[in-house]
Coordinates of N, CA, C and O in Angstrom, one line a residue:
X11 N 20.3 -25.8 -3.7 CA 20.1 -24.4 -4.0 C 19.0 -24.4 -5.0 O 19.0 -25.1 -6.1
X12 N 18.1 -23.7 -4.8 CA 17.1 -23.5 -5.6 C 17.2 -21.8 -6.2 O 17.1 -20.8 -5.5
X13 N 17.3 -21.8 -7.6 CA 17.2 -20.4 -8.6 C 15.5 -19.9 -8.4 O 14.6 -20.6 -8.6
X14 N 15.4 -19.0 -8.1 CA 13.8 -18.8 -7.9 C 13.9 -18.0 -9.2 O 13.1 -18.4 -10.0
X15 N 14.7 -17.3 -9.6 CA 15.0 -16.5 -11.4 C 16.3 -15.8 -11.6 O 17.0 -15.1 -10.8
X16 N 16.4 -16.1 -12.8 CA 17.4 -15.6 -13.7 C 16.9 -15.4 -14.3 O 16.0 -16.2 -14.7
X17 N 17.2 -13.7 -15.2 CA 16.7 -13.4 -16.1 C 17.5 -12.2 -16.6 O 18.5 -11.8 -15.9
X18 N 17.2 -11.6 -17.8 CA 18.2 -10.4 -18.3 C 16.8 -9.7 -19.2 O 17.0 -9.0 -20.2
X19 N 15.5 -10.1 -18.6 CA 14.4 -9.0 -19.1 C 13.3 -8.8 -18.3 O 12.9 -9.7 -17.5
X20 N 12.8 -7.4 -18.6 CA 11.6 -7.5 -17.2 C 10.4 -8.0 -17.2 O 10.5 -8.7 -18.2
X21 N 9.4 -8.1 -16.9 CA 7.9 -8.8 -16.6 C 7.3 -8.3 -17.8 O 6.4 -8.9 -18.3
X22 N 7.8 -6.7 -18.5 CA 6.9 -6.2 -19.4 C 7.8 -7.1 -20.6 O 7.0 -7.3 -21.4
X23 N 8.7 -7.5 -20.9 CA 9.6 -8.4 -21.9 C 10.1 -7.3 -22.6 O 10.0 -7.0 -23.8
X24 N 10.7 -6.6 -21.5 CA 11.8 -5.7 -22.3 C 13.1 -5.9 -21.9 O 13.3 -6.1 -20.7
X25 N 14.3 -5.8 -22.6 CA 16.1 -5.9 -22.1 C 16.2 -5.5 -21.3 O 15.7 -4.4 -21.2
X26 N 17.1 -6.2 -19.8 CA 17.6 -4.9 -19.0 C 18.5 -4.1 -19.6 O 19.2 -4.4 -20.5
X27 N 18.3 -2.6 -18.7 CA 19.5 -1.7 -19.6 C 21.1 -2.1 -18.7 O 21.2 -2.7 -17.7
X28 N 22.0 -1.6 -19.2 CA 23.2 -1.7 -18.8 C 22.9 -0.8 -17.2 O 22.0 0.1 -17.0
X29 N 23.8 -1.3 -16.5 CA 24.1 -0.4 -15.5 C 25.0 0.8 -15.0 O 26.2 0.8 -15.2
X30 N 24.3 1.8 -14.4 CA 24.9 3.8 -14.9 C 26.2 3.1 -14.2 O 26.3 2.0 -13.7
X31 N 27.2 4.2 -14.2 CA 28.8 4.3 -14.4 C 28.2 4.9 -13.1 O 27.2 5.6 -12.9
X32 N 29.3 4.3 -12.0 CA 29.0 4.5 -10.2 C 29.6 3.7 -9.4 O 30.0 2.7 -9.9
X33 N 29.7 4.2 -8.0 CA 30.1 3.4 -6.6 C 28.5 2.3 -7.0 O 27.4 3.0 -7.0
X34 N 28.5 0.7 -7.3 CA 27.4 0.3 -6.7 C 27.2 0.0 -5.6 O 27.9 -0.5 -4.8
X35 N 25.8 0.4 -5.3 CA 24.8 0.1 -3.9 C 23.9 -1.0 -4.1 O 23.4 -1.1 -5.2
X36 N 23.6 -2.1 -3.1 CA 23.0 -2.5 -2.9 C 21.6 -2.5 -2.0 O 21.8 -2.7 -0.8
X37 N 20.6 -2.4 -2.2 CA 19.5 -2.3 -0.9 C 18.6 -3.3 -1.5 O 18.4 -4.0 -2.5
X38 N 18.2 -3.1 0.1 CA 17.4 -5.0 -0.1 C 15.6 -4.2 1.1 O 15.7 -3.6 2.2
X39 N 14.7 -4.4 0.6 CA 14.0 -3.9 1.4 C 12.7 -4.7 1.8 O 12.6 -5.9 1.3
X40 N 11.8 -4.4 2.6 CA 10.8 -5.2 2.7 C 9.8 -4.3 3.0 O 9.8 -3.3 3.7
X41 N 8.7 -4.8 2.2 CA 7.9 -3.6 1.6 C 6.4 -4.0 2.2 O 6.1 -5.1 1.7
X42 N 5.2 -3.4 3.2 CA 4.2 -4.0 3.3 C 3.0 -3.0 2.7 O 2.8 -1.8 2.9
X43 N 2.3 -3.8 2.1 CA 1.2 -2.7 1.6 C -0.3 -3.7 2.0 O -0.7 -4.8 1.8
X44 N -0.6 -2.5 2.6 CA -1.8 -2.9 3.0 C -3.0 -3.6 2.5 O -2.7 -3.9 1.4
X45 N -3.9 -3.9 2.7 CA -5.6 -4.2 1.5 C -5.8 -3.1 1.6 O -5.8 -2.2 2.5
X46 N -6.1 -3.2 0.4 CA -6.8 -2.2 -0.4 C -6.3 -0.9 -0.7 O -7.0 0.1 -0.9
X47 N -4.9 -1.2 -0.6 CA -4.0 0.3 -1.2 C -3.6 0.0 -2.4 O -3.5 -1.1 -2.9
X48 N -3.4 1.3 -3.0 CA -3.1 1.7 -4.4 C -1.6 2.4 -4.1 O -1.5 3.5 -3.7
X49 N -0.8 1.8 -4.3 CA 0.7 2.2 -4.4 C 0.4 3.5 -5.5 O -0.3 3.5 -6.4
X50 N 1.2 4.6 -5.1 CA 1.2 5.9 -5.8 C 2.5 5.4 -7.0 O 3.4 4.6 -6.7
X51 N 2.1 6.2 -8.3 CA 2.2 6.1 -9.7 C 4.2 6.3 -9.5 O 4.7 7.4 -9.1
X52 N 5.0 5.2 -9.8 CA 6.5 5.5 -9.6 C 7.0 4.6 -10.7 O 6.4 3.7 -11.2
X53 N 8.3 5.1 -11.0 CA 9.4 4.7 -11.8 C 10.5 3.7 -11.1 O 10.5 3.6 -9.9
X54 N 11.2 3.2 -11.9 CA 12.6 3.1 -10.8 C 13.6 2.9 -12.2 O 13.3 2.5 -13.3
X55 N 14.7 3.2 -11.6 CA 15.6 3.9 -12.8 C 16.6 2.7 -12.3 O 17.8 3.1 -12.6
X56 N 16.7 1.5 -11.7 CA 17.6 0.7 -11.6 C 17.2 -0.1 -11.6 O 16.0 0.0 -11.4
X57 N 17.7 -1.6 -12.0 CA 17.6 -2.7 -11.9 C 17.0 -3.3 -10.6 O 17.4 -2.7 -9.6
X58 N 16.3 -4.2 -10.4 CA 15.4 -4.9 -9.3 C 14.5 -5.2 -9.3 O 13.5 -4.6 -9.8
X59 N 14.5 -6.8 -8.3 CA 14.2 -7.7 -8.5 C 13.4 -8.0 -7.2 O 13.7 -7.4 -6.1
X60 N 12.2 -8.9 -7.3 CA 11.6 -9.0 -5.7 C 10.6 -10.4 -5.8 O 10.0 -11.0 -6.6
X61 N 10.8 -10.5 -4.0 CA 9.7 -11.8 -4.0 C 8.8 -11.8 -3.2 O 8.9 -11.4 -2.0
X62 N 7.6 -12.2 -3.8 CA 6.6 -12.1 -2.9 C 6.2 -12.9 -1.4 O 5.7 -14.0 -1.5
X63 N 6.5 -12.4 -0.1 CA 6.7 -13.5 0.9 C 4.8 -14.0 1.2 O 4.3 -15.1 1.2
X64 N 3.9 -12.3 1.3 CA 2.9 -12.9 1.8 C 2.2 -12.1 0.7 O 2.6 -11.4 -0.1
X65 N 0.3 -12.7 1.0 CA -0.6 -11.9 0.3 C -0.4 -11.9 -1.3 O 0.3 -12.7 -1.7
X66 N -1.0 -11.0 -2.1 CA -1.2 -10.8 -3.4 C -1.0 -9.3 -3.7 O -1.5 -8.5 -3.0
X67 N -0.3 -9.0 -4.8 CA -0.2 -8.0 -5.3 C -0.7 -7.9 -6.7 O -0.3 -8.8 -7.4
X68 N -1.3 -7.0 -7.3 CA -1.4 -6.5 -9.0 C -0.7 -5.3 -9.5 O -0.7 -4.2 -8.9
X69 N 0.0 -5.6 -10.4 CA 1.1 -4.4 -11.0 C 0.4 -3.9 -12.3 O 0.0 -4.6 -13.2
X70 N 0.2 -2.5 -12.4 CA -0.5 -1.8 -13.6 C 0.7 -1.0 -14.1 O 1.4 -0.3 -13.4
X71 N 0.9 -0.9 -15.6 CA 1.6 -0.1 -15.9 C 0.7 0.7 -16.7 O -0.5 0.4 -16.7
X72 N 1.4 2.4 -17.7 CA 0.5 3.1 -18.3 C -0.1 2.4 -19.8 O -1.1 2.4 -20.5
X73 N 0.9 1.8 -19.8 CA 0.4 1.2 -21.1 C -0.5 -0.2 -21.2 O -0.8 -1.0 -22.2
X74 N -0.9 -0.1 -19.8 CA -2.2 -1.4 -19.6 C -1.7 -2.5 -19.5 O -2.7 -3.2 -19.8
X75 N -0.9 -3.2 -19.3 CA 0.2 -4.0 -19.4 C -0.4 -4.5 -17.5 O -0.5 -3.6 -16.7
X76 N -0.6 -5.6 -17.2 CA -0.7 -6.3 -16.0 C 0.0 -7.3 -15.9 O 0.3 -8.1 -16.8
X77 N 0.4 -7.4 -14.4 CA 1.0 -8.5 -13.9 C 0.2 -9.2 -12.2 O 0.4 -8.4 -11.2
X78 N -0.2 -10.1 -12.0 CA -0.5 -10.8 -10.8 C 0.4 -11.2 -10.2 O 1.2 -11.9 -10.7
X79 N 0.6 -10.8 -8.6 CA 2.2 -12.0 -8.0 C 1.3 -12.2 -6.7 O 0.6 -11.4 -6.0
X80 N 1.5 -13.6 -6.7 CA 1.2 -14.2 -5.4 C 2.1 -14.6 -4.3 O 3.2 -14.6 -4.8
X81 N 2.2 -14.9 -3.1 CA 2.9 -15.3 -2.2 C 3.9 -16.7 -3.4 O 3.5 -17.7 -4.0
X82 N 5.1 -16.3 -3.4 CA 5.8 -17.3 -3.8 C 6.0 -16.7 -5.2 O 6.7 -17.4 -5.8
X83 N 5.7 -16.1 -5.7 CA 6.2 -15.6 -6.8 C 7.1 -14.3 -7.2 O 6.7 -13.1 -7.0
X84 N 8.4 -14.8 -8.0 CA 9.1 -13.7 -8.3 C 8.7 -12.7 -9.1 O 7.6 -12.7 -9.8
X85 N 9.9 -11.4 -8.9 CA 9.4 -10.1 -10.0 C 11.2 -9.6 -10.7 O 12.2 -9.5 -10.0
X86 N 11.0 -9.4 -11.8 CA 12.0 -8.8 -12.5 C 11.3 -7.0 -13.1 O 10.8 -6.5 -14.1
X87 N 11.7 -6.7 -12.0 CA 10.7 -5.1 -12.3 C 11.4 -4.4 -13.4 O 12.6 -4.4 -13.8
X88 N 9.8 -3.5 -13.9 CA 9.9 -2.5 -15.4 C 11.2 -1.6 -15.0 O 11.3 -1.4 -13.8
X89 N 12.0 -1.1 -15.9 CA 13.0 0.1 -15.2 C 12.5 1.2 -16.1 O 12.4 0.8 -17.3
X90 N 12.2 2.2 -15.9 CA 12.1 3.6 -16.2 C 10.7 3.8 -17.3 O 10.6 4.4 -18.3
X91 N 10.0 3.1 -16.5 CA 8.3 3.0 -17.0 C 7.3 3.2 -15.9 O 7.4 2.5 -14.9
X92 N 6.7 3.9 -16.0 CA 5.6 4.5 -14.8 C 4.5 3.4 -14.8 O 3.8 3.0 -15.7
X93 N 4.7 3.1 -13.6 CA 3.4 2.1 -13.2 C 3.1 1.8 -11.5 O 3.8 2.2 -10.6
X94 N 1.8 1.0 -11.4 CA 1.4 1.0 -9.9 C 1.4 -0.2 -9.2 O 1.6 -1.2 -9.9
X95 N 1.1 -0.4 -8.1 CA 0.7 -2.0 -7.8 C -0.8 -1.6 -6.5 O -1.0 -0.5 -5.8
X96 N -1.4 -2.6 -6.5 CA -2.6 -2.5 -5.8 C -2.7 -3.9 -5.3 O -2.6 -4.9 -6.0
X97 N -3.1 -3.6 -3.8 CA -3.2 -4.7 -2.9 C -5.1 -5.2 -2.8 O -5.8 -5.0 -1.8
X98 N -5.7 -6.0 -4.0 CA -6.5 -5.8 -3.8 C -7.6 -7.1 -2.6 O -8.8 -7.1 -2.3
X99 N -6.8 -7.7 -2.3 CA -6.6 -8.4 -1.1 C -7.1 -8.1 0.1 O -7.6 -7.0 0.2
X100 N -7.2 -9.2 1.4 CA -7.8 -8.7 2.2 C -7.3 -8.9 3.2 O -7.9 -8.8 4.2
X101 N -5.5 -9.3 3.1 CA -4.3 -9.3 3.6 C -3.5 -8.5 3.4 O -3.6 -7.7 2.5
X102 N -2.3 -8.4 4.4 CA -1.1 -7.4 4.3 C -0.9 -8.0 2.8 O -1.6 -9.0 2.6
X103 N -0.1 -7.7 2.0 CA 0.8 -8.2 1.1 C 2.1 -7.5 1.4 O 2.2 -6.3 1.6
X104 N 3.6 -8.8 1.3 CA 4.8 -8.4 1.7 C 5.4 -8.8 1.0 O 5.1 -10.0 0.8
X105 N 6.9 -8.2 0.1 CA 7.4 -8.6 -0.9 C 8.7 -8.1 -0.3 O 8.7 -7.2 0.5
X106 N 9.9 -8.6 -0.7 CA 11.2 -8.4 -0.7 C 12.2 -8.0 -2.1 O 12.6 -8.8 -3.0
X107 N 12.5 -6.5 -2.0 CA 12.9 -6.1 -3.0 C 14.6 -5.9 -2.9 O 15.2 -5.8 -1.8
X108 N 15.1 -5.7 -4.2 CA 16.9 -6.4 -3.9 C 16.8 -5.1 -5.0 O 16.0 -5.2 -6.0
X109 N 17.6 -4.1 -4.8 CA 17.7 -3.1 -6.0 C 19.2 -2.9 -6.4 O 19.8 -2.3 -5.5
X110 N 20.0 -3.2 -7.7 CA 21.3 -3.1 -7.4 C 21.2 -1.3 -8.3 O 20.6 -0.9 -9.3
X111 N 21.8 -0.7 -7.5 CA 21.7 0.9 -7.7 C 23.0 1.3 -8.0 O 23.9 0.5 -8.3
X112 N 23.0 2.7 -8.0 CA 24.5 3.3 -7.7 C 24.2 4.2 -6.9 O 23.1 4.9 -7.0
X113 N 25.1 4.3 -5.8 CA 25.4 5.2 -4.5 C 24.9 6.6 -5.4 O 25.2 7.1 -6.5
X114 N 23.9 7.0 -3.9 CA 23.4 9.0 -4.7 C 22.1 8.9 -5.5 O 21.4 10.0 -5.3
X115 N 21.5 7.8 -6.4 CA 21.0 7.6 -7.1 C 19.9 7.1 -6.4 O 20.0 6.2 -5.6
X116 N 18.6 7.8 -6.9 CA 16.9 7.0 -6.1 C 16.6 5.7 -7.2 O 16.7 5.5 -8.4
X117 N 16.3 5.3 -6.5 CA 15.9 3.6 -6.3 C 14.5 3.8 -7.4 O 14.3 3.1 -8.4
X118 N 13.7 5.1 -6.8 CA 12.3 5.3 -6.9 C 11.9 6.6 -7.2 O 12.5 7.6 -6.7
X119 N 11.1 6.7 -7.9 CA 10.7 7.8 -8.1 C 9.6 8.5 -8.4 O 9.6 8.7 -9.6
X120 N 8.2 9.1 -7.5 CA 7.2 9.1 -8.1 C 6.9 10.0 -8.7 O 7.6 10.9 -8.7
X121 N 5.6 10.1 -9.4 CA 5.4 11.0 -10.4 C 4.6 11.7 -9.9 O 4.2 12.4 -10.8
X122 N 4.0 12.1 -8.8 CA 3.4 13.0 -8.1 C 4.0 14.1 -7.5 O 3.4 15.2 -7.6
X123 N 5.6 13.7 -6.8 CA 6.2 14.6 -6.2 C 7.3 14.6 -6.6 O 7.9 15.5 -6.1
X124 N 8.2 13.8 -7.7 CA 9.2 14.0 -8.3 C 10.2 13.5 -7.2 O 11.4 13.6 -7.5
X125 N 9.8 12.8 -6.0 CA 10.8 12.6 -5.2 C 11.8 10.9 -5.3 O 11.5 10.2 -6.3
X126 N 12.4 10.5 -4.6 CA 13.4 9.5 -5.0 C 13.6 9.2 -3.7 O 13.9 10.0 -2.7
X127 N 13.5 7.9 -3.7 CA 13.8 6.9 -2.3 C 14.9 6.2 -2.6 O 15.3 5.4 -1.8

């Protein structure tokens, strides 16, 4: 068995928060973003974690704060901090995201439309 991470803080080195009072949900997703997309400006109000299968991704938060993930590299994602990711690559990039939520509750949330995945 190999641990790819454990951890109890996110990439920006902040604490996770405790988890909301709920039926928990689990979703597990696989996410592909193209070259040369700019993922639209989102939050996520839950805990989750992801790995990168292919390609390269860059994570921008508001506060300037960067992260690079390459194929093979894990993510302990920001919770309830607005930030983007950009495929600036000349490959798909594909990552696998594990979000432990609570049933009812969006995963995601962007700041353009206010909506929740």
């Amino acid at each position: 068995m190999d641990v790819l991470t454990k951890s109890t803080i996110s990439w920006d080195g902040k604490t996770l928060p405790g988890y909301p009072a709920g039926q928990p949900e689990i979703s597990i997703l696989k996410i592909t973003i193209a070259p040369g997309t700019r993922l639209p400006l989102h939050q996520h109000g839950v805990i989750n974690a992801g790995v990168m299968l292919k390609g390269q991704l860059t994570v921008h938060t508001e506060e300037n704060e960067t992260l690079e993930l390459k194929a093979g590299d894990t993510i302990v994602e920001v919770i309830n901090k607005w930030h983007y990711g950009i495929n600036q690559g000349d490959s798909p990039a594909e990552i696998m995201v594990f979000y432990a939520g609570i049933k009812g509750m969006a995963n995601t949330t962007t700041r353009a439309t206010g909506t929740g995945q």
